[in-house]
Amino acid sequence: MFVHHSVVFRSSSMNKINKLALSAALTLGFAHFASAAPILDDVLSSYPDVRDNHGAYVQLTDTDGEKDDIVAGLILENAGFAANNSFGLFKRGDFTNQFEVFAGSDTPSSDRVTLVFKDNGSVWADGVEKAADFGTLFGFYLKRGDSIWYSDKSLNGGIDVAGFYDLPNAKNGYDFVVAFEDVPNGDQDFNDLVVGLSDVATVTEPGSLALLGLGLIGLGLSRNRKS
């Protein structure tokens, strides 16, 4: 009798764990869809229909040690504040370590900047050091006056202002596109400032994947028991 109750208890506990894990994973998924930026070809009509992957940071993929660099291009600015907006990069883990890449006076479709990432952690452009101890993991910011918004929504009080798009094939020399909304909780068109970059890819957050995987495992175990 004792053994029978022990088995029932474990089964009940496992059911609760599975349900909680699945619920958490589904909640995570729905939260992502709820805060998603538009599909990329709704922002840039000539680009593929890639979905926002909800990223916050990217990593340099050109790391062969010969000339580790990226090309950043200002693709689009469709905002009333365009002349006052500036775009830049910040180091993951230290948002105060940041530098400007494009100013409000820069022109979309014509302005491109090559950023060289050196072995000592510094970043250079046009022979000028832009940042020291920067590394190869970074996010993006949009600044206007004293207001600054980051691609990492945890630095914005939970408000997501940037769409992240990894391109399946390079487009106009770009492997990745970041699209900003310059007015939080505004029209959510994410075309206020759009930048393309070569040789970077979104950093996958292990916590999110682990939570989603736990939920899917729980669902699989539940189905196996029922069958």
Coordinates of C-alpha atoms in Angstrom, one line a residue:
M1 CA 0.0 0.0 0.0
F2 CA 2.8 2.4 0.9
V3 CA 4.5 1.6 -2.5
H4 CA 1.3 2.3 -4.3
H5 CA 0.9 5.7 -2.7
S6 CA 4.6 6.5 -3.4
V7 CA 4.1 5.9 -7.1
V8 CA 1.0 8.0 -7.3
F9 CA 2.7 10.9 -5.6
R10 CA 5.6 10.9 -8.0
S11 CA 3.3 10.7 -11.0
S12 CA 1.2 13.6 -9.6
S13 CA 4.4 15.7 -9.0
M14 CA 5.7 15.0 -12.5
N15 CA 2.3 16.1 -13.9
K16 CA 2.6 19.4 -12.0
I17 CA 6.2 19.9 -13.2
N18 CA 5.3 19.2 -16.8
K19 CA 2.3 21.5 -16.7
L20 CA 4.3 24.3 -15.1
A21 CA 7.2 23.9 -17.6
L22 CA 4.8 23.8 -20.5
S23 CA 2.9 26.8 -19.2
A24 CA 6.1 28.8 -18.8
A25 CA 7.3 27.9 -22.3
L26 CA 4.0 28.9 -23.9
T27 CA 3.9 32.1 -21.9
L28 CA 7.4 32.9 -23.1
G29 CA 6.3 32.2 -26.7
F30 CA 3.2 34.3 -26.5
A31 CA 5.1 37.1 -24.9
H32 CA 7.5 37.1 -27.8
F33 CA 4.7 37.2 -30.4
A34 CA 2.9 40.0 -28.5
S35 CA 6.0 42.2 -28.5
A36 CA 7.2 41.3 -32.0
A37 CA 8.3 43.9 -34.5
P38 CA 6.8 43.6 -38.0
I39 CA 8.1 41.0 -40.5
L40 CA 11.1 42.5 -42.2
D41 CA 9.6 43.0 -45.7
D42 CA 6.9 45.1 -44.0
V43 CA 9.7 47.4 -42.9
L44 CA 11.9 47.1 -46.0
S45 CA 9.9 45.9 -49.0
S46 CA 12.9 44.6 -51.0
Y47 CA 14.1 42.4 -48.1
P48 CA 12.9 38.8 -47.3
D49 CA 10.0 38.0 -45.0
V50 CA 12.1 37.3 -41.9
R51 CA 10.6 37.5 -38.5
D52 CA 11.9 39.5 -35.5
N53 CA 13.9 37.0 -33.5
H54 CA 13.6 39.0 -30.2
G55 CA 17.3 39.3 -29.8
A56 CA 19.1 41.9 -27.7
Y57 CA 22.8 41.5 -28.7
V58 CA 24.9 40.3 -31.7
Q59 CA 28.3 38.8 -32.0
L60 CA 31.0 39.3 -34.5
T61 CA 31.2 36.3 -36.9
D62 CA 34.3 37.5 -38.8
T63 CA 37.0 36.3 -36.4
D64 CA 39.7 34.8 -38.5
G65 CA 42.3 37.2 -37.1
E66 CA 43.2 38.7 -40.4
K67 CA 40.8 41.7 -40.6
D68 CA 38.0 41.2 -38.2
D69 CA 35.5 43.9 -39.2
I70 CA 31.9 44.7 -40.0
V71 CA 30.3 47.1 -42.4
A72 CA 27.3 49.1 -41.0
G73 CA 25.0 50.9 -43.4
L74 CA 22.2 53.3 -42.7
I75 CA 19.3 51.9 -44.8
L76 CA 16.3 53.9 -43.8
E77 CA 15.1 56.7 -41.5
N78 CA 11.4 57.4 -41.6
A79 CA 10.9 59.6 -38.5
G80 CA 10.1 63.1 -37.6
F81 CA 13.0 63.1 -35.3
A82 CA 15.5 61.7 -37.9
A83 CA 17.7 64.8 -37.8
N84 CA 18.1 64.4 -34.1
N85 CA 18.5 60.7 -33.8
S86 CA 21.9 59.0 -33.5
F87 CA 22.7 55.3 -33.7
G88 CA 25.5 53.5 -31.9
L89 CA 26.9 50.3 -30.3
F90 CA 27.3 49.4 -26.7
K91 CA 29.3 46.6 -25.0
R92 CA 27.3 43.7 -23.6
G93 CA 27.6 43.8 -19.8
D94 CA 28.6 47.5 -19.8
F95 CA 26.1 49.8 -21.5
T96 CA 28.3 52.8 -20.6
N97 CA 31.0 51.6 -23.0
Q98 CA 29.4 52.9 -26.2
F99 CA 30.1 54.9 -29.3
E100 CA 28.2 56.6 -32.1
V101 CA 28.2 55.1 -35.6
F102 CA 25.6 57.3 -37.4
A103 CA 24.5 60.9 -36.5
G104 CA 21.3 62.6 -37.4
S105 CA 22.9 64.3 -40.3
D106 CA 23.9 61.1 -42.0
T107 CA 22.1 60.0 -45.2
P108 CA 20.3 56.7 -45.6
S109 CA 21.4 54.4 -48.4
S110 CA 24.7 56.2 -48.9
D111 CA 26.4 56.3 -45.5
R112 CA 28.4 53.2 -44.6
V113 CA 31.0 52.7 -41.9
T114 CA 33.6 50.0 -41.6
L115 CA 34.4 49.0 -38.0
V116 CA 37.5 47.1 -37.2
F117 CA 37.6 44.9 -34.1
K118 CA 41.2 44.4 -32.9
D119 CA 42.6 41.6 -30.8
N120 CA 43.1 43.9 -27.8
G121 CA 39.3 44.5 -27.6
S122 CA 39.4 48.0 -29.2
V123 CA 37.2 49.1 -32.1
W124 CA 38.4 51.5 -34.8
A125 CA 36.8 53.4 -37.7
D126 CA 38.7 55.5 -40.3
G127 CA 41.9 55.2 -38.3
V128 CA 40.3 56.5 -35.1
E129 CA 39.8 54.4 -32.0
K130 CA 36.1 54.4 -31.1
A131 CA 36.1 52.2 -28.0
A132 CA 38.5 50.3 -25.8
D133 CA 37.9 47.0 -24.1
F134 CA 34.8 46.6 -26.2
G135 CA 35.0 42.9 -27.3
T136 CA 32.9 41.2 -29.9
L137 CA 29.5 41.0 -28.2
F138 CA 27.4 44.1 -28.4
G139 CA 24.0 45.7 -28.7
F140 CA 22.7 48.8 -30.3
Y141 CA 21.2 52.1 -29.1
L142 CA 19.1 55.0 -30.5
K143 CA 19.7 58.3 -28.9
R144 CA 17.9 61.6 -29.1
G145 CA 19.0 64.5 -26.8
D146 CA 19.1 63.1 -23.3
S147 CA 16.9 60.1 -24.1
I148 CA 18.6 56.8 -25.1
W149 CA 17.0 53.5 -25.9
Y150 CA 18.7 50.1 -26.1
S151 CA 18.2 46.9 -28.0
D152 CA 18.2 45.2 -24.7
K153 CA 14.7 45.9 -23.3
S154 CA 15.8 45.2 -19.8
L155 CA 17.7 48.5 -20.0
N156 CA 14.5 50.2 -21.1
G157 CA 12.3 49.2 -18.2
G158 CA 11.0 46.2 -20.3
I159 CA 10.1 48.2 -23.4
D160 CA 11.2 46.6 -26.6
V161 CA 12.2 49.2 -29.3
A162 CA 14.4 47.1 -31.7
G163 CA 13.6 44.4 -34.2
F164 CA 16.4 41.9 -34.8
Y165 CA 16.6 40.1 -38.2
D166 CA 19.2 37.5 -39.2
L167 CA 19.1 37.2 -43.0
P168 CA 19.1 33.7 -44.5
N169 CA 21.3 35.1 -47.4
A170 CA 23.3 38.3 -47.5
K171 CA 21.3 41.2 -49.0
N172 CA 23.2 44.3 -50.3
G173 CA 26.2 43.0 -48.3
Y174 CA 24.3 42.7 -45.0
D175 CA 23.8 39.6 -42.9
F176 CA 21.7 41.3 -40.3
V177 CA 19.3 44.1 -39.9
V178 CA 18.2 46.0 -36.8
A179 CA 15.1 48.2 -37.0
F180 CA 14.3 50.8 -34.3
E181 CA 11.1 52.4 -33.0
D182 CA 12.2 55.8 -31.8
V183 CA 9.0 56.5 -29.8
P184 CA 8.4 53.8 -27.2
N185 CA 4.8 52.6 -27.4
G186 CA 4.4 54.7 -30.6
D187 CA 3.1 53.5 -34.0
Q188 CA 5.2 50.3 -33.8
D189 CA 6.2 50.4 -37.4
F190 CA 10.0 50.0 -36.6
N191 CA 11.1 52.0 -39.6
D192 CA 12.3 55.1 -37.7
L193 CA 15.9 54.0 -38.0
V194 CA 17.0 50.8 -39.8
V195 CA 20.6 49.7 -40.1
G196 CA 22.2 46.7 -41.9
L197 CA 25.4 45.0 -40.8
S198 CA 27.7 42.5 -42.3
D199 CA 29.5 39.6 -40.4
V200 CA 27.3 39.6 -37.2
A201 CA 24.6 37.3 -35.9
T202 CA 22.1 37.4 -33.1
V203 CA 23.4 36.0 -29.7
T204 CA 21.1 33.2 -28.7
E205 CA 20.0 33.6 -25.1
P206 CA 20.5 30.2 -23.3
G207 CA 17.9 30.9 -20.7
S208 CA 15.0 31.3 -23.1
L209 CA 16.0 28.2 -25.1
A210 CA 16.3 26.1 -21.9
L211 CA 12.8 27.2 -20.7
L212 CA 11.2 26.5 -24.1
G213 CA 13.0 23.1 -24.3
L214 CA 11.8 22.2 -20.8
G215 CA 8.3 22.9 -21.8
L216 CA 8.5 20.8 -24.9
I217 CA 10.1 17.9 -23.0
G218 CA 7.3 18.0 -20.5
L219 CA 4.7 17.9 -23.3
G220 CA 6.4 14.9 -24.8
L221 CA 6.5 13.0 -21.5
S222 CA 2.8 13.8 -21.0
R223 CA 1.9 12.5 -24.4
N224 CA 4.0 9.3 -23.9
R225 CA 2.2 8.4 -20.7
K226 CA -1.2 8.9 -22.3
S227 CA -0.3 6.6 -25.2

